């Protein structure tokens, strides 16, 4: 097969010193989490050159809330380097009940501003169930029409809800982030079993981010490898993708059950299709 690009499927980006992109705790999704350093588009490009990464997907950081100006700036300034996933609906964002208005906001972000989709984060408000509420159907219908991808930052208790929406809207590609924050000290039935059950839906994908569920403090997070193997067996390489620079060697070389062709898809081919419009 032809060589596929290497794409880091998830990095945050923000700046502390540009007056155009001020972090406002009043609109932040995480107002108590104020950064003391920055990771700008320029910083990301420098790291991409260091790691020989062709492209990166910017997952909009919680600091800015529903103000997507900085990832939009990065995509427009470096269109050959970045795609971006915005924040729009959920906790401290636009309410899911906005329905049609949220659909129009998504259309604006994709068609005018150039974003590739949204990150939906029900994990920030675990007391409220909105992910599979019919009020969200217009948003999902718009995503299907636009070819937008939804990344899901959620807990294991949201997996059933995701399955309902992914089945209801088969034209929307979705990506499970951080292994749905499963607790690997709990029985598999409460975590990984529910994840792999969603592999029956061809529009559900998995990002391999191992660090959040792991009980280990640094790579290679070997306690997560059996769970990664189960995800690989269930979803296959064309529905897996890596993210964060720490995973570059881990997924690119260390994991011993990926074939060379598997790595091409996991390291870039899947993200190319989901975020950069390659329909292979």
Coordinates of C-alpha atoms in Angstrom, one line a residue:
X1 CA 0.0 0.0 0.0
X2 CA 1.1 3.6 -0.5
X3 CA 2.7 5.3 2.5
X4 CA 0.1 7.0 4.7
X5 CA 0.8 10.2 6.6
X6 CA 1.7 10.2 10.2
X7 CA -1.0 12.1 12.1
X8 CA -1.1 12.9 15.8
X9 CA -4.9 12.7 16.4
X10 CA -5.1 14.7 19.6
X11 CA -3.2 17.7 21.0
X12 CA -4.5 20.7 22.9
X13 CA -3.3 24.2 21.8
X14 CA -3.6 27.6 23.7
X15 CA -1.6 30.8 24.1
X16 CA -1.1 33.0 27.1
X17 CA 0.5 36.0 25.4
X18 CA -1.6 36.8 22.4
X19 CA -4.3 39.4 23.2
X20 CA -6.5 38.0 20.5
X21 CA -6.9 34.7 22.3
X22 CA -7.4 35.6 26.0
X23 CA -8.5 32.8 28.4
X24 CA -11.6 33.9 30.2
X25 CA -12.5 31.8 33.3
X26 CA -16.1 33.0 32.9
X27 CA -16.6 30.9 29.8
X28 CA -14.1 28.1 30.5
X29 CA -15.3 24.6 30.9
X30 CA -12.7 24.1 33.5
X31 CA -12.6 27.5 35.3
X32 CA -10.5 26.2 38.2
X33 CA -7.8 24.9 35.9
X34 CA -5.7 27.9 34.8
X35 CA -2.6 27.0 32.8
X36 CA 0.8 28.4 33.8
X37 CA 2.4 27.5 30.4
X38 CA 1.3 27.5 26.8
X39 CA 1.2 25.2 23.9
X40 CA 0.8 27.2 20.8
X41 CA 0.5 26.2 17.2
X42 CA 4.2 27.1 16.7
X43 CA 5.1 24.8 19.6
X44 CA 3.1 22.0 18.1
X45 CA 4.8 22.4 14.7
X46 CA 8.2 22.3 16.4
X47 CA 7.3 19.0 18.0
X48 CA 5.9 17.7 14.8
X49 CA 9.2 18.3 13.1
X50 CA 11.0 16.7 16.0
X51 CA 8.9 13.5 15.8
X52 CA 8.5 13.5 12.0
X53 CA 4.7 13.9 12.3
X54 CA 3.0 15.3 9.2
X55 CA -0.3 16.6 10.7
X56 CA -1.9 17.1 14.0
X57 CA -5.6 17.3 15.1
X58 CA -6.1 20.0 17.7
X59 CA -8.7 19.0 20.3
X60 CA -10.0 22.3 21.6
X61 CA -8.9 22.8 25.2
X62 CA -11.3 23.4 28.0
X63 CA -9.7 26.7 29.0
X64 CA -11.5 28.6 26.2
X65 CA -14.9 27.1 26.5
X66 CA -17.1 27.6 23.5
X67 CA -14.8 30.3 22.1
X68 CA -13.1 28.3 19.3
X69 CA -11.1 31.2 17.9
X70 CA -7.7 29.7 18.6
X71 CA -8.1 26.4 16.9
X72 CA -9.8 28.2 14.0
X73 CA -6.7 30.5 13.8
X74 CA -4.4 27.5 13.8
X75 CA -6.3 25.7 11.0
X76 CA -6.4 28.8 8.8
X77 CA -2.8 29.8 9.4
X78 CA -1.4 26.2 8.9
X79 CA -4.0 24.3 6.8
X80 CA -1.5 21.8 5.7
X81 CA -0.6 21.0 9.3
X82 CA -3.7 21.1 11.4
X83 CA -7.3 20.0 11.6
X84 CA -9.3 20.9 14.7
X85 CA -12.2 19.7 16.8
X86 CA -14.2 22.4 18.6
X87 CA -16.3 22.7 21.7
X88 CA -19.9 23.8 21.4
X89 CA -22.5 21.8 23.3
X90 CA -22.5 20.6 26.9
X91 CA -21.4 21.6 30.4
X92 CA -20.8 25.4 30.5
X93 CA -21.2 25.5 26.7
X94 CA -24.3 25.9 24.7
X95 CA -27.1 23.8 26.2
X96 CA -28.1 20.6 24.3
X97 CA -31.7 21.9 24.3
X98 CA -30.7 24.5 21.8
X99 CA -31.3 21.8 19.2
X100 CA -31.6 23.5 15.8
X101 CA -29.5 26.5 16.9
X102 CA -26.6 24.1 17.8
X103 CA -26.9 22.5 14.4
X104 CA -26.5 25.9 12.7
X105 CA -23.6 26.7 14.9
X106 CA -21.9 23.5 13.8
X107 CA -22.5 24.4 10.2
X108 CA -20.8 27.7 10.7
X109 CA -17.8 26.1 12.4
X110 CA -17.4 23.5 9.7
X111 CA -18.3 25.4 6.5
X112 CA -17.0 28.8 7.3
X113 CA -14.3 28.3 10.0
X114 CA -12.9 25.0 8.7
X115 CA -13.3 22.8 11.8
X116 CA -13.5 19.0 11.4
X117 CA -16.1 18.4 14.1
X118 CA -16.7 18.6 17.8
X119 CA -15.7 17.2 21.1
X120 CA -18.7 16.2 23.2
X121 CA -17.8 15.9 26.9
X122 CA -20.6 14.5 29.0
X123 CA -17.9 13.6 31.6
X124 CA -17.9 17.1 32.9
X125 CA -21.5 16.8 34.1
X126 CA -22.2 13.3 35.1
X127 CA -25.4 14.2 36.9
X128 CA -27.1 15.3 33.7
X129 CA -28.1 12.9 30.9
X130 CA -28.1 14.7 27.5
X131 CA -25.9 12.7 25.1
X132 CA -28.7 10.5 23.8
X133 CA -31.5 13.0 24.3
X134 CA -33.6 13.6 21.1
X135 CA -32.9 17.3 21.5
X136 CA -29.4 16.5 20.2
X137 CA -30.7 14.9 17.0
X138 CA -30.5 18.1 14.9
X139 CA -26.9 18.4 15.8
X140 CA -26.1 14.9 14.8
X141 CA -28.1 15.2 11.6
X142 CA -26.1 18.3 10.7
X143 CA -22.8 16.4 11.5
X144 CA -23.8 13.6 9.1
X145 CA -24.6 16.1 6.4
X146 CA -21.3 17.9 6.9
X147 CA -19.1 14.9 7.3
X148 CA -18.1 16.2 10.8
X149 CA -16.5 13.8 13.3
X150 CA -17.5 13.8 17.0
X151 CA -14.9 12.9 19.6
X152 CA -16.3 11.7 23.0
X153 CA -14.8 12.5 26.3
X154 CA -16.9 10.5 28.6
X155 CA -17.1 8.0 31.4
X156 CA -18.0 4.3 31.0
X157 CA -21.5 5.1 32.1
X158 CA -22.0 7.1 28.9
X159 CA -21.1 4.2 26.5
X160 CA -24.6 2.9 26.2
X161 CA -25.8 6.5 25.4
X162 CA -23.1 6.8 22.7
X163 CA -24.2 3.4 21.2
X164 CA -27.8 4.7 21.0
X165 CA -26.7 7.8 19.1
X166 CA -24.2 6.1 16.9
X167 CA -26.8 3.6 15.8
X168 CA -29.4 6.4 15.4
X169 CA -27.0 8.4 13.3
X170 CA -24.9 5.9 11.3
X171 CA -23.5 8.7 9.1
X172 CA -21.6 10.3 12.0
X173 CA -18.2 9.0 12.7
X174 CA -17.4 9.0 16.4
X175 CA -14.2 8.5 18.4
X176 CA -14.0 7.3 21.9
X177 CA -11.3 9.2 23.8
X178 CA -9.3 7.9 26.7
X179 CA -10.8 4.5 26.7
X180 CA -14.0 6.1 28.2
X181 CA -12.0 6.6 31.4
X182 CA -12.6 3.0 32.4
X183 CA -11.5 1.9 35.9
X184 CA -9.3 -1.1 35.2
X185 CA -9.4 -2.2 38.8
X186 CA -13.1 -2.9 38.3
X187 CA -14.6 -5.9 36.4
X188 CA -14.3 -5.9 32.6
X189 CA -18.1 -5.9 32.4
X190 CA -18.1 -2.4 33.7
X191 CA -15.5 -1.1 31.2
X192 CA -13.8 -2.7 28.3
X193 CA -16.6 -5.1 27.6
X194 CA -18.9 -2.2 27.0
X195 CA -16.4 -0.5 24.7
X196 CA -15.8 -3.5 22.5
X197 CA -19.5 -4.2 22.3
X198 CA -19.7 -0.9 20.3
X199 CA -17.4 -2.3 17.6
X200 CA -20.5 -3.7 16.0
X201 CA -21.3 -0.2 14.8
X202 CA -19.0 0.7 11.9
X203 CA -19.0 4.4 12.7
X204 CA -17.5 4.0 16.2
X205 CA -13.7 4.4 16.5
X206 CA -11.2 4.3 19.4
X207 CA -8.3 6.6 20.2
X208 CA -5.5 4.7 21.9
X209 CA -4.8 7.2 24.7
X210 CA -3.7 4.9 27.5
X211 CA -2.5 7.3 30.1
X212 CA -5.8 8.2 31.8
X213 CA -7.1 4.7 32.7
X214 CA -3.5 3.4 33.5
X215 CA -2.4 2.9 37.1
X216 CA 1.2 3.5 35.9
X217 CA 2.7 7.0 36.0
X218 CA 4.7 6.9 32.8
X219 CA 4.8 5.2 29.4
X220 CA 4.6 2.5 28.1
X221 CA 1.6 1.9 30.4
X222 CA 1.8 -1.9 30.1
X223 CA -1.1 -2.4 32.4
X224 CA -3.3 -1.1 29.5
X225 CA -1.9 -3.3 26.8
X226 CA -4.4 -6.1 27.4
X227 CA -7.2 -3.6 27.0
X228 CA -5.5 -2.2 23.9
X229 CA -5.3 -5.7 22.5
X230 CA -9.1 -6.2 23.0
X231 CA -9.8 -2.9 21.3
X232 CA -7.5 -3.8 18.4
X233 CA -9.2 -7.2 18.0
X234 CA -12.7 -5.7 18.1
X235 CA -12.2 -2.5 16.0
X236 CA -9.3 -3.4 13.8
X237 CA -6.5 -1.0 12.8
X238 CA -8.7 1.1 10.5
X239 CA -10.8 2.2 13.4
X240 CA -8.0 2.9 15.8
X241 CA -5.9 6.0 16.0
X242 CA -3.2 7.3 18.3
X243 CA -2.8 10.7 20.0
X244 CA -0.4 12.8 22.1
X245 CA 3.3 12.8 21.3
X246 CA 4.2 10.4 24.1
X247 CA 2.4 7.6 22.1
X248 CA 4.5 8.1 19.0
X249 CA 7.1 5.4 19.8
X250 CA 4.6 3.4 21.9
X251 CA 2.2 2.8 19.0
X252 CA 4.7 3.3 16.2
X253 CA 7.2 0.7 17.4
X254 CA 6.7 -0.8 20.9
X255 CA 3.3 -2.5 20.8
X256 CA 4.2 -6.0 19.5
X257 CA 0.8 -7.1 18.1
X258 CA 0.5 -4.5 15.3
X259 CA 1.6 -5.4 11.8
X260 CA 3.4 -2.9 9.6
X261 CA 0.2 -2.2 7.7
X262 CA -1.7 -1.9 11.0
X263 CA 0.7 0.8 12.0
X264 CA 0.1 2.8 8.9
X265 CA -3.6 3.0 9.6
X266 CA -3.2 3.6 13.4
X267 CA -0.5 6.1 13.0
X268 CA -2.2 8.2 10.3
X269 CA -4.6 6.5 7.9
X270 CA -7.6 6.5 10.2
X271 CA -7.1 10.1 11.3
X272 CA -6.6 11.1 7.7
X273 CA -10.1 9.7 6.8
X274 CA -11.8 11.1 9.9
X275 CA -10.4 14.6 10.1
X276 CA -8.8 15.5 6.7
X277 CA -11.4 14.2 4.3
X278 CA -9.6 11.2 2.8
X279 CA -12.3 8.6 2.2
X280 CA -10.1 5.5 1.9

